Amino acid sequence: MPRQPVGERLVCYLPAMRRAVCPGSYDPVTNGHLDIIGRAAGVVDELVVAVLVNKNKKTLFSVEERVEMLREVTSDLPTVRVDTWHGLLVDYCVANGVKAIIKGLRAVSDFDYELQMAQMNYQLTAVETLFMPTNPLHSFLSSSLVKEVATYGGDVAHLVPESVHTRLVRRLTERA
Ligand code: PNS
């Protein structure tokens, strides 16, 4: 994009298409993810929720199932699109004209690794990372903990969307 140096600053004189990505494993999507997705969609023109595929990570749901669940629970958000990608997140960003990665930060403990990834991603392709503080209601919430609690019979109905909860209970029952 053309940029005009003005003094010390670089000023964009063409409006950018503000397309951002919320990447993750989403195995499965939780209310914490949904909070970030909804708020992120409010500050960009288009938000891609990208299910990143990590072949070394064992997941409870297939990529197709994770995408389906995400599509169901974001169907009320017209500017949100769900996609998948095998490989580096920055390559997805370059291939799809994505200007920024938006990540939720639950607590300071998330920050070290997220900062490292943000810096790595920036030096690879100059893609920006924007951090959004998680709603404190969800700061303890992760897909892994939801799966663990549900596996041992704990109630997680208030932590994930209803359709996800139904699938989660069904999957864990099948596996038991
Ligand atoms: O939901 P998760 O598992 O915490 O998401 C992590 C994810 C998928 C966003 C991260 O592992 C990622 O970006 N993976 C894609 C591969 C990649 O680009 N790795 C280099 C990161 S600097």
PDB file of C-alpha atoms and ligand atoms in Angstrom:
ATOM      1  CA  MET A   1       0.000   0.000   0.000  1.00  0.00           C
ATOM      2  CA  PRO A   2       1.438   3.445  -0.852  1.00  0.00           C
ATOM      3  CA  ARG A   3       2.673   5.362   2.153  1.00  0.00           C
ATOM      4  CA  GLN A   4       3.649   8.987   2.443  1.00  0.00           C
ATOM      5  CA  PRO A   5       6.421   9.978   4.852  1.00  0.00           C
ATOM      6  CA  VAL A   6       5.291  13.026   6.876  1.00  0.00           C
ATOM      7  CA  GLY A   7       8.024  14.157   9.248  1.00  0.00           C
ATOM      8  CA  GLU A   8       8.912  11.170  11.371  1.00  0.00           C
ATOM      9  CA  ARG A   9       5.616   9.427  10.718  1.00  0.00           C
ATOM     10  CA  LEU A  10       4.398   7.249   7.888  1.00  0.00           C
ATOM     11  CA  VAL A  11       0.859   8.180   6.939  1.00  0.00           C
ATOM     12  CA  CYS A  12      -1.378   5.856   4.905  1.00  0.00           C
ATOM     13  CA  TYR A  13      -3.253   7.874   2.291  1.00  0.00           C
ATOM     14  CA  LEU A  14      -5.312   5.001   0.920  1.00  0.00           C
ATOM     15  CA  PRO A  15      -7.921   3.499   3.232  1.00  0.00           C
ATOM     16  CA  ALA A  16      -6.980  -0.038   4.182  1.00  0.00           C
ATOM     17  CA  MET A  17      -9.510  -2.831   3.931  1.00  0.00           C
ATOM     18  CA  ARG A  18      -9.542  -3.710   7.573  1.00  0.00           C
ATOM     19  CA  ARG A  19      -9.612  -7.475   7.427  1.00  0.00           C
ATOM     20  CA  ALA A  20      -8.294  -9.278  10.473  1.00  0.00           C
ATOM     21  CA  VAL A  21      -7.991 -12.868  11.581  1.00  0.00           C
ATOM     22  CA  CYS A  22      -8.758 -14.569  14.900  1.00  0.00           C
ATOM     23  CA  PRO A  23      -6.725 -17.792  14.658  1.00  0.00           C
ATOM     24  CA  GLY A  24      -6.969 -20.804  16.922  1.00  0.00           C
ATOM     25  CA  SER A  25      -7.550 -24.511  17.292  1.00  0.00           C
ATOM     26  CA  TYR A  26     -11.145 -24.023  18.472  1.00  0.00           C
ATOM     27  CA  ASP A  27     -11.390 -27.588  19.784  1.00  0.00           C
ATOM     28  CA  PRO A  28     -14.138 -26.628  20.545  1.00  0.00           C
ATOM     29  CA  VAL A  29     -15.119 -22.951  20.417  1.00  0.00           C
ATOM     30  CA  THR A  30     -15.936 -21.605  23.903  1.00  0.00           C
ATOM     31  CA  ASN A  31     -17.872 -18.596  25.181  1.00  0.00           C
ATOM     32  CA  GLY A  32     -14.489 -16.932  25.726  1.00  0.00           C
ATOM     33  CA  HIS A  33     -13.632 -17.309  22.034  1.00  0.00           C
ATOM     34  CA  LEU A  34     -17.067 -16.014  21.074  1.00  0.00           C
ATOM     35  CA  ASP A  35     -16.631 -12.929  23.233  1.00  0.00           C
ATOM     36  CA  ILE A  36     -13.363 -12.067  21.466  1.00  0.00           C
ATOM     37  CA  ILE A  37     -14.787 -12.884  18.012  1.00  0.00           C
ATOM     38  CA  GLY A  38     -17.830 -10.664  18.557  1.00  0.00           C
ATOM     39  CA  ARG A  39     -15.794  -7.744  19.889  1.00  0.00           C
ATOM     40  CA  ALA A  40     -13.095  -8.108  17.226  1.00  0.00           C
ATOM     41  CA  ALA A  41     -15.777  -8.118  14.512  1.00  0.00           C
ATOM     42  CA  GLY A  42     -16.893  -4.773  15.889  1.00  0.00           C
ATOM     43  CA  VAL A  43     -13.608  -3.035  15.098  1.00  0.00           C
ATOM     44  CA  VAL A  44     -12.751  -4.365  11.616  1.00  0.00           C
ATOM     45  CA  ASP A  45     -14.594  -4.506   8.288  1.00  0.00           C
ATOM     46  CA  GLU A  46     -14.223  -8.260   7.976  1.00  0.00           C
ATOM     47  CA  LEU A  47     -13.116 -10.851  10.496  1.00  0.00           C
ATOM     48  CA  VAL A  48     -11.875 -14.276   9.500  1.00  0.00           C
ATOM     49  CA  VAL A  49     -12.018 -16.908  12.198  1.00  0.00           C
ATOM     50  CA  ALA A  50      -9.327 -19.315  11.057  1.00  0.00           C
ATOM     51  CA  VAL A  51      -9.041 -22.866  12.321  1.00  0.00           C
ATOM     52  CA  LEU A  52      -5.312 -23.567  12.180  1.00  0.00           C
ATOM     53  CA  VAL A  53      -4.489 -27.207  11.647  1.00  0.00           C
ATOM     54  CA  ASN A  54      -1.645 -28.637  13.694  1.00  0.00           C
ATOM     55  CA  LYS A  55      -0.971 -32.228  12.604  1.00  0.00           C
ATOM     56  CA  ASN A  56       0.901 -32.962  15.829  1.00  0.00           C
ATOM     57  CA  LYS A  57      -1.974 -31.920  18.077  1.00  0.00           C
ATOM     58  CA  LYS A  58      -4.592 -34.551  18.938  1.00  0.00           C
ATOM     59  CA  THR A  59      -8.031 -32.980  18.798  1.00  0.00           C
ATOM     60  CA  LEU A  60     -11.457 -34.088  19.994  1.00  0.00           C
ATOM     61  CA  PHE A  61     -13.206 -32.703  16.917  1.00  0.00           C
ATOM     62  CA  SER A  62     -12.187 -32.882  13.273  1.00  0.00           C
ATOM     63  CA  VAL A  63     -11.376 -29.678  11.408  1.00  0.00           C
ATOM     64  CA  GLU A  64     -14.712 -29.957   9.557  1.00  0.00           C
ATOM     65  CA  GLU A  65     -16.606 -30.285  12.841  1.00  0.00           C
ATOM     66  CA  ARG A  66     -14.791 -27.336  14.364  1.00  0.00           C
ATOM     67  CA  VAL A  67     -15.566 -25.203  11.309  1.00  0.00           C
ATOM     68  CA  GLU A  68     -19.216 -26.301  11.384  1.00  0.00           C
ATOM     69  CA  MET A  69     -19.558 -25.375  15.067  1.00  0.00           C
ATOM     70  CA  LEU A  70     -17.916 -21.996  14.465  1.00  0.00           C
ATOM     71  CA  ARG A  71     -20.229 -21.304  11.503  1.00  0.00           C
ATOM     72  CA  GLU A  72     -23.271 -22.177  13.618  1.00  0.00           C
ATOM     73  CA  VAL A  73     -22.324 -19.933  16.519  1.00  0.00           C
ATOM     74  CA  THR A  74     -21.225 -16.952  14.418  1.00  0.00           C
ATOM     75  CA  SER A  75     -24.156 -17.072  11.988  1.00  0.00           C
ATOM     76  CA  ASP A  76     -25.555 -13.879  13.558  1.00  0.00           C
ATOM     77  CA  LEU A  77     -22.346 -11.970  12.761  1.00  0.00           C
ATOM     78  CA  PRO A  78     -22.536 -10.971   9.062  1.00  0.00           C
ATOM     79  CA  THR A  79     -18.946  -9.747   8.805  1.00  0.00           C
ATOM     80  CA  VAL A  80     -17.456 -12.939  10.227  1.00  0.00           C
ATOM     81  CA  ARG A  81     -16.200 -15.701   7.938  1.00  0.00           C
ATOM     82  CA  VAL A  82     -14.814 -19.054   9.018  1.00  0.00           C
ATOM     83  CA  ASP A  83     -11.879 -20.617   7.207  1.00  0.00           C
ATOM     84  CA  THR A  84      -9.143 -23.214   7.722  1.00  0.00           C
ATOM     85  CA  TRP A  85      -5.434 -23.261   7.083  1.00  0.00           C
ATOM     86  CA  HIS A  86      -2.682 -25.853   7.177  1.00  0.00           C
ATOM     87  CA  GLY A  87       0.627 -24.120   7.751  1.00  0.00           C
ATOM     88  CA  LEU A  88       1.962 -20.833   8.983  1.00  0.00           C
ATOM     89  CA  LEU A  89      -0.529 -18.223  10.056  1.00  0.00           C
ATOM     90  CA  VAL A  90       1.496 -15.472   8.378  1.00  0.00           C
ATOM     91  CA  ASP A  91       1.228 -17.286   5.038  1.00  0.00           C
ATOM     92  CA  TYR A  92      -2.543 -17.301   5.450  1.00  0.00           C
ATOM     93  CA  CYS A  93      -2.432 -13.567   6.146  1.00  0.00           C
ATOM     94  CA  VAL A  94      -0.345 -12.811   3.061  1.00  0.00           C
ATOM     95  CA  ALA A  95      -2.456 -15.058   0.799  1.00  0.00           C
ATOM     96  CA  ASN A  96      -5.708 -13.483   2.020  1.00  0.00           C
ATOM     97  CA  GLY A  97      -4.841  -9.809   2.424  1.00  0.00           C
ATOM     98  CA  VAL A  98      -5.191  -9.970   6.189  1.00  0.00           C
ATOM     99  CA  LYS A  99      -3.682  -6.930   7.873  1.00  0.00           C
ATOM    100  CA  ALA A 100      -3.860  -7.952  11.486  1.00  0.00           C
ATOM    101  CA  ILE A 101      -4.093 -10.901  13.835  1.00  0.00           C
ATOM    102  CA  ILE A 102      -6.384 -10.370  16.824  1.00  0.00           C
ATOM    103  CA  LYS A 103      -5.676 -12.437  19.932  1.00  0.00           C
ATOM    104  CA  GLY A 104      -7.484 -12.551  23.242  1.00  0.00           C
ATOM    105  CA  LEU A 105      -5.363 -12.279  26.382  1.00  0.00           C
ATOM    106  CA  ARG A 106      -6.871 -13.996  29.403  1.00  0.00           C
ATOM    107  CA  ALA A 107      -4.137 -13.246  31.909  1.00  0.00           C
ATOM    108  CA  VAL A 108      -0.522 -12.161  32.192  1.00  0.00           C
ATOM    109  CA  SER A 109       0.438 -15.824  31.853  1.00  0.00           C
ATOM    110  CA  ASP A 110      -0.777 -15.750  28.227  1.00  0.00           C
ATOM    111  CA  PHE A 111       1.333 -12.745  27.434  1.00  0.00           C
ATOM    112  CA  ASP A 112       4.870 -14.210  27.203  1.00  0.00           C
ATOM    113  CA  TYR A 113       4.071 -16.745  24.517  1.00  0.00           C
ATOM    114  CA  GLU A 114       1.667 -14.471  22.664  1.00  0.00           C
ATOM    115  CA  LEU A 115       4.270 -11.715  22.579  1.00  0.00           C
ATOM    116  CA  GLN A 116       6.860 -14.131  21.227  1.00  0.00           C
ATOM    117  CA  MET A 117       4.486 -15.286  18.466  1.00  0.00           C
ATOM    118  CA  ALA A 118       3.490 -11.710  17.654  1.00  0.00           C
ATOM    119  CA  GLN A 119       7.120 -10.655  17.299  1.00  0.00           C
ATOM    120  CA  MET A 120       7.967 -13.705  15.205  1.00  0.00           C
ATOM    121  CA  ASN A 121       4.964 -13.139  12.946  1.00  0.00           C
ATOM    122  CA  TYR A 122       5.822  -9.455  12.534  1.00  0.00           C
ATOM    123  CA  GLN A 123       9.401 -10.160  11.566  1.00  0.00           C
ATOM    124  CA  LEU A 124       8.304 -12.845   9.084  1.00  0.00           C
ATOM    125  CA  THR A 125       5.826 -10.747   7.076  1.00  0.00           C
ATOM    126  CA  ALA A 126       5.177  -7.484   8.983  1.00  0.00           C
ATOM    127  CA  VAL A 127       1.669  -8.630   9.940  1.00  0.00           C
ATOM    128  CA  GLU A 128       0.487  -6.832  13.060  1.00  0.00           C
ATOM    129  CA  THR A 129      -0.931  -8.528  16.160  1.00  0.00           C
ATOM    130  CA  LEU A 130      -3.528  -6.762  18.275  1.00  0.00           C
ATOM    131  CA  PHE A 131      -4.262  -8.031  21.775  1.00  0.00           C
ATOM    132  CA  MET A 132      -7.754  -7.799  23.217  1.00  0.00           C
ATOM    133  CA  PRO A 133      -8.305  -8.367  26.939  1.00  0.00           C
ATOM    134  CA  THR A 134     -10.708 -11.207  27.594  1.00  0.00           C
ATOM    135  CA  ASN A 135     -13.854 -10.409  29.498  1.00  0.00           C
ATOM    136  CA  PRO A 136     -12.953 -11.280  33.140  1.00  0.00           C
ATOM    137  CA  LEU A 137     -15.997 -13.571  33.180  1.00  0.00           C
ATOM    138  CA  HIS A 138     -14.057 -15.856  30.828  1.00  0.00           C
ATOM    139  CA  SER A 139     -10.489 -15.369  32.008  1.00  0.00           C
ATOM    140  CA  PHE A 140     -10.210 -18.933  33.384  1.00  0.00           C
ATOM    141  CA  LEU A 141     -11.731 -20.520  30.308  1.00  0.00           C
ATOM    142  CA  SER A 142      -9.932 -22.677  27.748  1.00  0.00           C
ATOM    143  CA  SER A 143     -11.018 -25.434  25.370  1.00  0.00           C
ATOM    144  CA  SER A 144      -8.639 -27.863  27.101  1.00  0.00           C
ATOM    145  CA  LEU A 145     -10.124 -27.245  30.552  1.00  0.00           C
ATOM    146  CA  VAL A 146     -13.666 -27.476  29.224  1.00  0.00           C
ATOM    147  CA  LYS A 147     -12.825 -30.877  27.704  1.00  0.00           C
ATOM    148  CA  GLU A 148     -11.133 -32.072  30.870  1.00  0.00           C
ATOM    149  CA  VAL A 149     -13.978 -31.023  33.175  1.00  0.00           C
ATOM    150  CA  ALA A 150     -16.600 -32.466  30.807  1.00  0.00           C
ATOM    151  CA  THR A 151     -14.657 -35.742  30.506  1.00  0.00           C
ATOM    152  CA  TYR A 152     -15.007 -36.291  34.246  1.00  0.00           C
ATOM    153  CA  GLY A 153     -18.690 -35.385  34.274  1.00  0.00           C
ATOM    154  CA  GLY A 154     -18.400 -31.736  35.341  1.00  0.00           C
ATOM    155  CA  ASP A 155     -21.002 -29.253  34.148  1.00  0.00           C
ATOM    156  CA  VAL A 156     -19.686 -27.030  31.353  1.00  0.00           C
ATOM    157  CA  ALA A 157     -23.041 -26.051  29.859  1.00  0.00           C
ATOM    158  CA  HIS A 158     -22.518 -22.393  30.810  1.00  0.00           C
ATOM    159  CA  LEU A 159     -19.017 -22.269  29.285  1.00  0.00           C
ATOM    160  CA  VAL A 160     -19.746 -23.148  25.661  1.00  0.00           C
ATOM    161  CA  PRO A 161     -22.597 -22.373  23.263  1.00  0.00           C
ATOM    162  CA  GLU A 162     -25.549 -24.761  23.563  1.00  0.00           C
ATOM    163  CA  SER A 163     -24.975 -26.444  20.183  1.00  0.00           C
ATOM    164  CA  VAL A 164     -21.329 -27.030  21.091  1.00  0.00           C
ATOM    165  CA  HIS A 165     -22.295 -28.453  24.463  1.00  0.00           C
ATOM    166  CA  THR A 166     -24.619 -30.960  22.798  1.00  0.00           C
ATOM    167  CA  ARG A 167     -21.855 -32.125  20.466  1.00  0.00           C
ATOM    168  CA  LEU A 168     -19.302 -32.227  23.261  1.00  0.00           C
ATOM    169  CA  VAL A 169     -21.457 -34.427  25.476  1.00  0.00           C
ATOM    170  CA  ARG A 170     -22.253 -36.696  22.504  1.00  0.00           C
ATOM    171  CA  ARG A 171     -18.579 -37.044  21.525  1.00  0.00           C
ATOM    172  CA  LEU A 172     -17.443 -37.779  25.065  1.00  0.00           C
ATOM    173  CA  THR A 173     -20.226 -40.338  25.492  1.00  0.00           C
ATOM    174  CA  GLU A 174     -19.168 -42.044  22.222  1.00  0.00           C
ATOM    175  CA  ARG A 175     -15.587 -42.176  23.472  1.00  0.00           C
ATOM    176  CA  ALA A 176     -16.360 -43.366  26.986  1.00  0.00           C
TER     177      ALA A 176
HETATM  178  O1  PNS B   1      -6.094 -22.127  20.083  1.00  0.00           O
HETATM  179  P1  PNS B   1      -4.597 -22.273  20.113  1.00  0.00           P
HETATM  180  O2  PNS B   1      -4.198 -23.728  19.965  1.00  0.00           O
HETATM  181  O3  PNS B   1      -3.979 -21.630  21.320  1.00  0.00           O
HETATM  182  O4  PNS B   1      -4.045 -21.481  18.823  1.00  0.00           O
HETATM  183  C1  PNS B   1      -2.657 -21.385  18.557  1.00  0.00           C
HETATM  184  C2  PNS B   1      -2.439 -20.974  17.093  1.00  0.00           C
HETATM  185  C3  PNS B   1      -3.158 -21.972  16.186  1.00  0.00           C
HETATM  186  C4  PNS B   1      -3.023 -19.606  16.860  1.00  0.00           C
HETATM  187  C5  PNS B   1      -0.916 -20.957  16.831  1.00  0.00           C
HETATM  188  O5  PNS B   1      -0.375 -22.173  17.234  1.00  0.00           O
HETATM  189  C6  PNS B   1      -0.596 -20.714  15.365  1.00  0.00           C
HETATM  190  O6  PNS B   1      -0.609 -19.584  14.942  1.00  0.00           O
HETATM  191  N1  PNS B   1      -0.342 -21.806  14.620  1.00  0.00           N
HETATM  192  C7  PNS B   1      -0.093 -21.757  13.198  1.00  0.00           C
HETATM  193  C8  PNS B   1       1.330 -22.165  12.864  1.00  0.00           C
HETATM  194  C9  PNS B   1       2.262 -20.966  12.999  1.00  0.00           C
HETATM  195  O7  PNS B   1       2.087 -19.954  12.325  1.00  0.00           O
HETATM  196  N2  PNS B   1       3.256 -21.111  13.890  1.00  0.00           N
HETATM  197  C10 PNS B   1       4.233 -20.081  14.160  1.00  0.00           C
HETATM  198  C11 PNS B   1       3.753 -19.148  15.251  1.00  0.00           C
HETATM  199  S1  PNS B   1       4.895 -17.834  15.533  1.00  0.00           S
END
